[in-house]
């Protein structure tokens, strides 16, 4: 699958539907957030266009963390990486459970990530 399609699939399958206001600018990262329809999770979508790993500290004001987060990431070792028909995928969606959302969230280089964070 094309890398753009992977990112669209990841967002369609994992990103919330109730927009959340972001109280600061996270440049050079592009960051958005939404609650899931049941209000049990906040989803944080982050794009890191840089060649370096970056971190984001999650500061919630209207809810509290309820457990470990899960990160879904589409990333590659360089910005030009792509999947080619008939060859093994170079870029794919990777699921990482058990993320401590009370610590800074790690955003890999050249990536699009969604964190699903249980809240109450």
mmCIF file with all atom_site columns, C-alpha atoms in Angstrom:
data_model
loop_
_atom_site.group_PDB
_atom_site.id
_atom_site.type_symbol
_atom_site.label_atom_id
_atom_site.label_alt_id
_atom_site.label_comp_id
_atom_site.label_asym_id
_atom_site.label_entity_id
_atom_site.label_seq_id
_atom_site.pdbx_PDB_ins_code
_atom_site.Cartn_x
_atom_site.Cartn_y
_atom_site.Cartn_z
_atom_site.occupancy
_atom_site.B_iso_or_equiv
_atom_site.pdbx_formal_charge
_atom_site.auth_seq_id
_atom_site.auth_comp_id
_atom_site.auth_asym_id
_atom_site.auth_atom_id
_atom_site.pdbx_PDB_model_num
ATOM 1   C CA . UNK A 1 1   ? 0.000   0.000  0.000  1.00 0.00 ? 1   UNK A CA 1
ATOM 2   C CA . UNK A 1 2   ? 1.176   3.530  -0.748 1.00 0.00 ? 2   UNK A CA 1
ATOM 3   C CA . UNK A 1 3   ? 2.485   5.385  2.311  1.00 0.00 ? 3   UNK A CA 1
ATOM 4   C CA . UNK A 1 4   ? -0.213  8.078  2.015  1.00 0.00 ? 4   UNK A CA 1
ATOM 5   C CA . UNK A 1 5   ? -2.842  5.341  2.117  1.00 0.00 ? 5   UNK A CA 1
ATOM 6   C CA . UNK A 1 6   ? -1.263  3.886  5.264  1.00 0.00 ? 6   UNK A CA 1
ATOM 7   C CA . UNK A 1 7   ? -1.505  7.231  7.055  1.00 0.00 ? 7   UNK A CA 1
ATOM 8   C CA . UNK A 1 8   ? -5.137  7.670  5.972  1.00 0.00 ? 8   UNK A CA 1
ATOM 9   C CA . UNK A 1 9   ? -5.958  4.132  7.135  1.00 0.00 ? 9   UNK A CA 1
ATOM 10  C CA . UNK A 1 10  ? -4.266  4.728  10.499 1.00 0.00 ? 10  UNK A CA 1
ATOM 11  C CA . UNK A 1 11  ? -6.234  7.943  11.110 1.00 0.00 ? 11  UNK A CA 1
ATOM 12  C CA . UNK A 1 12  ? -9.546  6.439  9.938  1.00 0.00 ? 12  UNK A CA 1
ATOM 13  C CA . UNK A 1 13  ? -9.148  3.420  12.236 1.00 0.00 ? 13  UNK A CA 1
ATOM 14  C CA . UNK A 1 14  ? -7.774  5.163  15.347 1.00 0.00 ? 14  UNK A CA 1
ATOM 15  C CA . UNK A 1 15  ? -8.437  8.911  15.548 1.00 0.00 ? 15  UNK A CA 1
ATOM 16  C CA . UNK A 1 16  ? -11.283 10.267 17.696 1.00 0.00 ? 16  UNK A CA 1
ATOM 17  C CA . UNK A 1 17  ? -14.314 12.194 16.496 1.00 0.00 ? 17  UNK A CA 1
ATOM 18  C CA . UNK A 1 18  ? -14.796 14.963 19.106 1.00 0.00 ? 18  UNK A CA 1
ATOM 19  C CA . UNK A 1 19  ? -12.272 17.799 18.551 1.00 0.00 ? 19  UNK A CA 1
ATOM 20  C CA . UNK A 1 20  ? -10.109 18.910 21.492 1.00 0.00 ? 20  UNK A CA 1
ATOM 21  C CA . UNK A 1 21  ? -8.594  22.389 21.762 1.00 0.00 ? 21  UNK A CA 1
ATOM 22  C CA . UNK A 1 22  ? -4.791  22.447 21.721 1.00 0.00 ? 22  UNK A CA 1
ATOM 23  C CA . UNK A 1 23  ? -3.478  25.222 23.970 1.00 0.00 ? 23  UNK A CA 1
ATOM 24  C CA . UNK A 1 24  ? -0.063  25.808 22.393 1.00 0.00 ? 24  UNK A CA 1
ATOM 25  C CA . UNK A 1 25  ? 1.999   25.616 19.223 1.00 0.00 ? 25  UNK A CA 1
ATOM 26  C CA . UNK A 1 26  ? 4.141   22.483 18.923 1.00 0.00 ? 26  UNK A CA 1
ATOM 27  C CA . UNK A 1 27  ? 6.133   23.553 15.827 1.00 0.00 ? 27  UNK A CA 1
ATOM 28  C CA . UNK A 1 28  ? 7.857   21.961 14.012 1.00 0.00 ? 28  UNK A CA 1
ATOM 29  C CA . UNK A 1 29  ? 5.376   19.202 14.898 1.00 0.00 ? 29  UNK A CA 1
ATOM 30  C CA . UNK A 1 30  ? 1.816   19.280 13.572 1.00 0.00 ? 30  UNK A CA 1
ATOM 31  C CA . UNK A 1 31  ? -0.422  18.150 16.453 1.00 0.00 ? 31  UNK A CA 1
ATOM 32  C CA . UNK A 1 32  ? -4.199  17.585 16.705 1.00 0.00 ? 32  UNK A CA 1
ATOM 33  C CA . UNK A 1 33  ? -6.351  15.899 19.328 1.00 0.00 ? 33  UNK A CA 1
ATOM 34  C CA . UNK A 1 34  ? -9.851  14.455 19.653 1.00 0.00 ? 34  UNK A CA 1
ATOM 35  C CA . UNK A 1 35  ? -11.860 12.388 22.097 1.00 0.00 ? 35  UNK A CA 1
ATOM 36  C CA . UNK A 1 36  ? -13.337 9.091  21.014 1.00 0.00 ? 36  UNK A CA 1
ATOM 37  C CA . UNK A 1 37  ? -17.140 9.033  20.713 1.00 0.00 ? 37  UNK A CA 1
ATOM 38  C CA . UNK A 1 38  ? -17.473 7.196  24.041 1.00 0.00 ? 38  UNK A CA 1
ATOM 39  C CA . UNK A 1 39  ? -15.239 9.759  25.815 1.00 0.00 ? 39  UNK A CA 1
ATOM 40  C CA . UNK A 1 40  ? -12.956 7.042  27.186 1.00 0.00 ? 40  UNK A CA 1
ATOM 41  C CA . UNK A 1 41  ? -9.865  7.969  25.168 1.00 0.00 ? 41  UNK A CA 1
ATOM 42  C CA . UNK A 1 42  ? -8.146  11.067 23.921 1.00 0.00 ? 42  UNK A CA 1
ATOM 43  C CA . UNK A 1 43  ? -6.388  10.581 20.612 1.00 0.00 ? 43  UNK A CA 1
ATOM 44  C CA . UNK A 1 44  ? -3.374  12.693 19.755 1.00 0.00 ? 44  UNK A CA 1
ATOM 45  C CA . UNK A 1 45  ? -2.224  12.836 16.147 1.00 0.00 ? 45  UNK A CA 1
ATOM 46  C CA . UNK A 1 46  ? 1.304   14.077 15.542 1.00 0.00 ? 46  UNK A CA 1
ATOM 47  C CA . UNK A 1 47  ? 3.317   14.546 12.354 1.00 0.00 ? 47  UNK A CA 1
ATOM 48  C CA . UNK A 1 48  ? 7.086   14.927 12.713 1.00 0.00 ? 48  UNK A CA 1
ATOM 49  C CA . UNK A 1 49  ? 8.589   16.086 9.393  1.00 0.00 ? 49  UNK A CA 1
ATOM 50  C CA . UNK A 1 50  ? 12.097  16.389 10.849 1.00 0.00 ? 50  UNK A CA 1
ATOM 51  C CA . UNK A 1 51  ? 15.068  14.018 10.737 1.00 0.00 ? 51  UNK A CA 1
ATOM 52  C CA . UNK A 1 52  ? 15.188  13.867 14.540 1.00 0.00 ? 52  UNK A CA 1
ATOM 53  C CA . UNK A 1 53  ? 13.097  12.179 17.199 1.00 0.00 ? 53  UNK A CA 1
ATOM 54  C CA . UNK A 1 54  ? 11.111  14.730 19.229 1.00 0.00 ? 54  UNK A CA 1
ATOM 55  C CA . UNK A 1 55  ? 8.998   14.578 22.391 1.00 0.00 ? 55  UNK A CA 1
ATOM 56  C CA . UNK A 1 56  ? 5.710   16.113 23.514 1.00 0.00 ? 56  UNK A CA 1
ATOM 57  C CA . UNK A 1 57  ? 4.493   16.407 27.082 1.00 0.00 ? 57  UNK A CA 1
ATOM 58  C CA . UNK A 1 58  ? 0.779   15.678 27.426 1.00 0.00 ? 58  UNK A CA 1
ATOM 59  C CA . UNK A 1 59  ? -0.913  18.129 29.817 1.00 0.00 ? 59  UNK A CA 1
ATOM 60  C CA . UNK A 1 60  ? -4.605  17.434 30.237 1.00 0.00 ? 60  UNK A CA 1
ATOM 61  C CA . UNK A 1 61  ? -6.854  20.004 31.908 1.00 0.00 ? 61  UNK A CA 1
ATOM 62  C CA . UNK A 1 62  ? -10.376 18.550 31.566 1.00 0.00 ? 62  UNK A CA 1
ATOM 63  C CA . UNK A 1 63  ? -9.631  14.897 32.286 1.00 0.00 ? 63  UNK A CA 1
ATOM 64  C CA . UNK A 1 64  ? -7.016  12.646 33.895 1.00 0.00 ? 64  UNK A CA 1
ATOM 65  C CA . UNK A 1 65  ? -4.938  9.789  32.561 1.00 0.00 ? 65  UNK A CA 1
ATOM 66  C CA . UNK A 1 66  ? -6.439  6.368  33.190 1.00 0.00 ? 66  UNK A CA 1
ATOM 67  C CA . UNK A 1 67  ? -3.750  3.959  31.970 1.00 0.00 ? 67  UNK A CA 1
ATOM 68  C CA . UNK A 1 68  ? -1.106  3.128  29.426 1.00 0.00 ? 68  UNK A CA 1
ATOM 69  C CA . UNK A 1 69  ? -1.368  4.570  25.927 1.00 0.00 ? 69  UNK A CA 1
ATOM 70  C CA . UNK A 1 70  ? -0.990  2.861  22.577 1.00 0.00 ? 70  UNK A CA 1
ATOM 71  C CA . UNK A 1 71  ? 0.931   4.460  19.720 1.00 0.00 ? 71  UNK A CA 1
ATOM 72  C CA . UNK A 1 72  ? 0.283   3.746  16.036 1.00 0.00 ? 72  UNK A CA 1
ATOM 73  C CA . UNK A 1 73  ? 3.073   5.042  13.796 1.00 0.00 ? 73  UNK A CA 1
ATOM 74  C CA . UNK A 1 74  ? 3.889   5.235  10.125 1.00 0.00 ? 74  UNK A CA 1
ATOM 75  C CA . UNK A 1 75  ? 7.565   6.134  9.793  1.00 0.00 ? 75  UNK A CA 1
ATOM 76  C CA . UNK A 1 76  ? 10.716  5.430  7.843  1.00 0.00 ? 76  UNK A CA 1
ATOM 77  C CA . UNK A 1 77  ? 14.444  5.947  8.080  1.00 0.00 ? 77  UNK A CA 1
ATOM 78  C CA . UNK A 1 78  ? 14.328  8.766  5.528  1.00 0.00 ? 78  UNK A CA 1
ATOM 79  C CA . UNK A 1 79  ? 11.803  11.174 4.049  1.00 0.00 ? 79  UNK A CA 1
ATOM 80  C CA . UNK A 1 80  ? 11.972  9.557  0.592  1.00 0.00 ? 80  UNK A CA 1
ATOM 81  C CA . UNK A 1 81  ? 11.131  6.004  1.737  1.00 0.00 ? 81  UNK A CA 1
ATOM 82  C CA . UNK A 1 82  ? 8.226   4.395  -0.096 1.00 0.00 ? 82  UNK A CA 1
ATOM 83  C CA . UNK A 1 83  ? 6.642   1.026  -0.714 1.00 0.00 ? 83  UNK A CA 1
ATOM 84  C CA . UNK A 1 84  ? 7.088   -0.498 -4.149 1.00 0.00 ? 84  UNK A CA 1
ATOM 85  C CA . UNK A 1 85  ? 4.708   -3.027 -5.710 1.00 0.00 ? 85  UNK A CA 1
ATOM 86  C CA . UNK A 1 86  ? 6.009   -6.590 -5.564 1.00 0.00 ? 86  UNK A CA 1
ATOM 87  C CA . UNK A 1 87  ? 8.595   -5.804 -2.872 1.00 0.00 ? 87  UNK A CA 1
ATOM 88  C CA . UNK A 1 88  ? 8.507   -6.102 0.902  1.00 0.00 ? 88  UNK A CA 1
ATOM 89  C CA . UNK A 1 89  ? 7.065   -3.038 2.625  1.00 0.00 ? 89  UNK A CA 1
ATOM 90  C CA . UNK A 1 90  ? 9.614   -0.472 3.734  1.00 0.00 ? 90  UNK A CA 1
ATOM 91  C CA . UNK A 1 91  ? 6.955   1.656  5.428  1.00 0.00 ? 91  UNK A CA 1
ATOM 92  C CA . UNK A 1 92  ? 4.064   0.231  7.458  1.00 0.00 ? 92  UNK A CA 1
ATOM 93  C CA . UNK A 1 93  ? 1.791   0.931  10.452 1.00 0.00 ? 93  UNK A CA 1
ATOM 94  C CA . UNK A 1 94  ? 3.438   -0.136 13.696 1.00 0.00 ? 94  UNK A CA 1
ATOM 95  C CA . UNK A 1 95  ? 1.396   -0.577 16.907 1.00 0.00 ? 95  UNK A CA 1
ATOM 96  C CA . UNK A 1 96  ? 3.227   0.006  20.209 1.00 0.00 ? 96  UNK A CA 1
ATOM 97  C CA . UNK A 1 97  ? 1.177   -0.672 23.367 1.00 0.00 ? 97  UNK A CA 1
ATOM 98  C CA . UNK A 1 98  ? 2.095   0.087  26.989 1.00 0.00 ? 98  UNK A CA 1
ATOM 99  C CA . UNK A 1 99  ? 3.281   3.685  26.529 1.00 0.00 ? 99  UNK A CA 1
ATOM 100 C CA . UNK A 1 100 ? 3.540   5.745  29.722 1.00 0.00 ? 100 UNK A CA 1
ATOM 101 C CA . UNK A 1 101 ? 1.495   8.837  28.806 1.00 0.00 ? 101 UNK A CA 1
ATOM 102 C CA . UNK A 1 102 ? 2.571   10.628 31.996 1.00 0.00 ? 102 UNK A CA 1
ATOM 103 C CA . UNK A 1 103 ? 6.092   10.783 30.534 1.00 0.00 ? 103 UNK A CA 1
ATOM 104 C CA . UNK A 1 104 ? 6.889   12.811 27.386 1.00 0.00 ? 104 UNK A CA 1
ATOM 105 C CA . UNK A 1 105 ? 5.515   11.101 24.271 1.00 0.00 ? 105 UNK A CA 1
ATOM 106 C CA . UNK A 1 106 ? 8.235   10.089 21.810 1.00 0.00 ? 106 UNK A CA 1
ATOM 107 C CA . UNK A 1 107 ? 7.607   11.121 18.210 1.00 0.00 ? 107 UNK A CA 1
ATOM 108 C CA . UNK A 1 108 ? 9.890   9.277  15.748 1.00 0.00 ? 108 UNK A CA 1
ATOM 109 C CA . UNK A 1 109 ? 11.648  11.124 12.912 1.00 0.00 ? 109 UNK A CA 1
ATOM 110 C CA . UNK A 1 110 ? 9.820   11.348 9.571  1.00 0.00 ? 110 UNK A CA 1
ATOM 111 C CA . UNK A 1 111 ? 6.596   10.002 11.062 1.00 0.00 ? 111 UNK A CA 1
ATOM 112 C CA . UNK A 1 112 ? 2.868   10.314 11.513 1.00 0.00 ? 112 UNK A CA 1
ATOM 113 C CA . UNK A 1 113 ? 1.686   8.933  14.868 1.00 0.00 ? 113 UNK A CA 1
ATOM 114 C CA . UNK A 1 114 ? -1.545  8.548  16.770 1.00 0.00 ? 114 UNK A CA 1
ATOM 115 C CA . UNK A 1 115 ? -1.522  8.038  20.522 1.00 0.00 ? 115 UNK A CA 1
ATOM 116 C CA . UNK A 1 116 ? -4.644  6.561  22.090 1.00 0.00 ? 116 UNK A CA 1
ATOM 117 C CA . UNK A 1 117 ? -4.685  7.562  25.747 1.00 0.00 ? 117 UNK A CA 1
ATOM 118 C CA . UNK A 1 118 ? -7.310  6.230  28.189 1.00 0.00 ? 118 UNK A CA 1
ATOM 119 C CA . UNK A 1 119 ? -8.835  9.041  30.281 1.00 0.00 ? 119 UNK A CA 1
ATOM 120 C CA . UNK A 1 120 ? -11.566 9.653  32.824 1.00 0.00 ? 120 UNK A CA 1
#
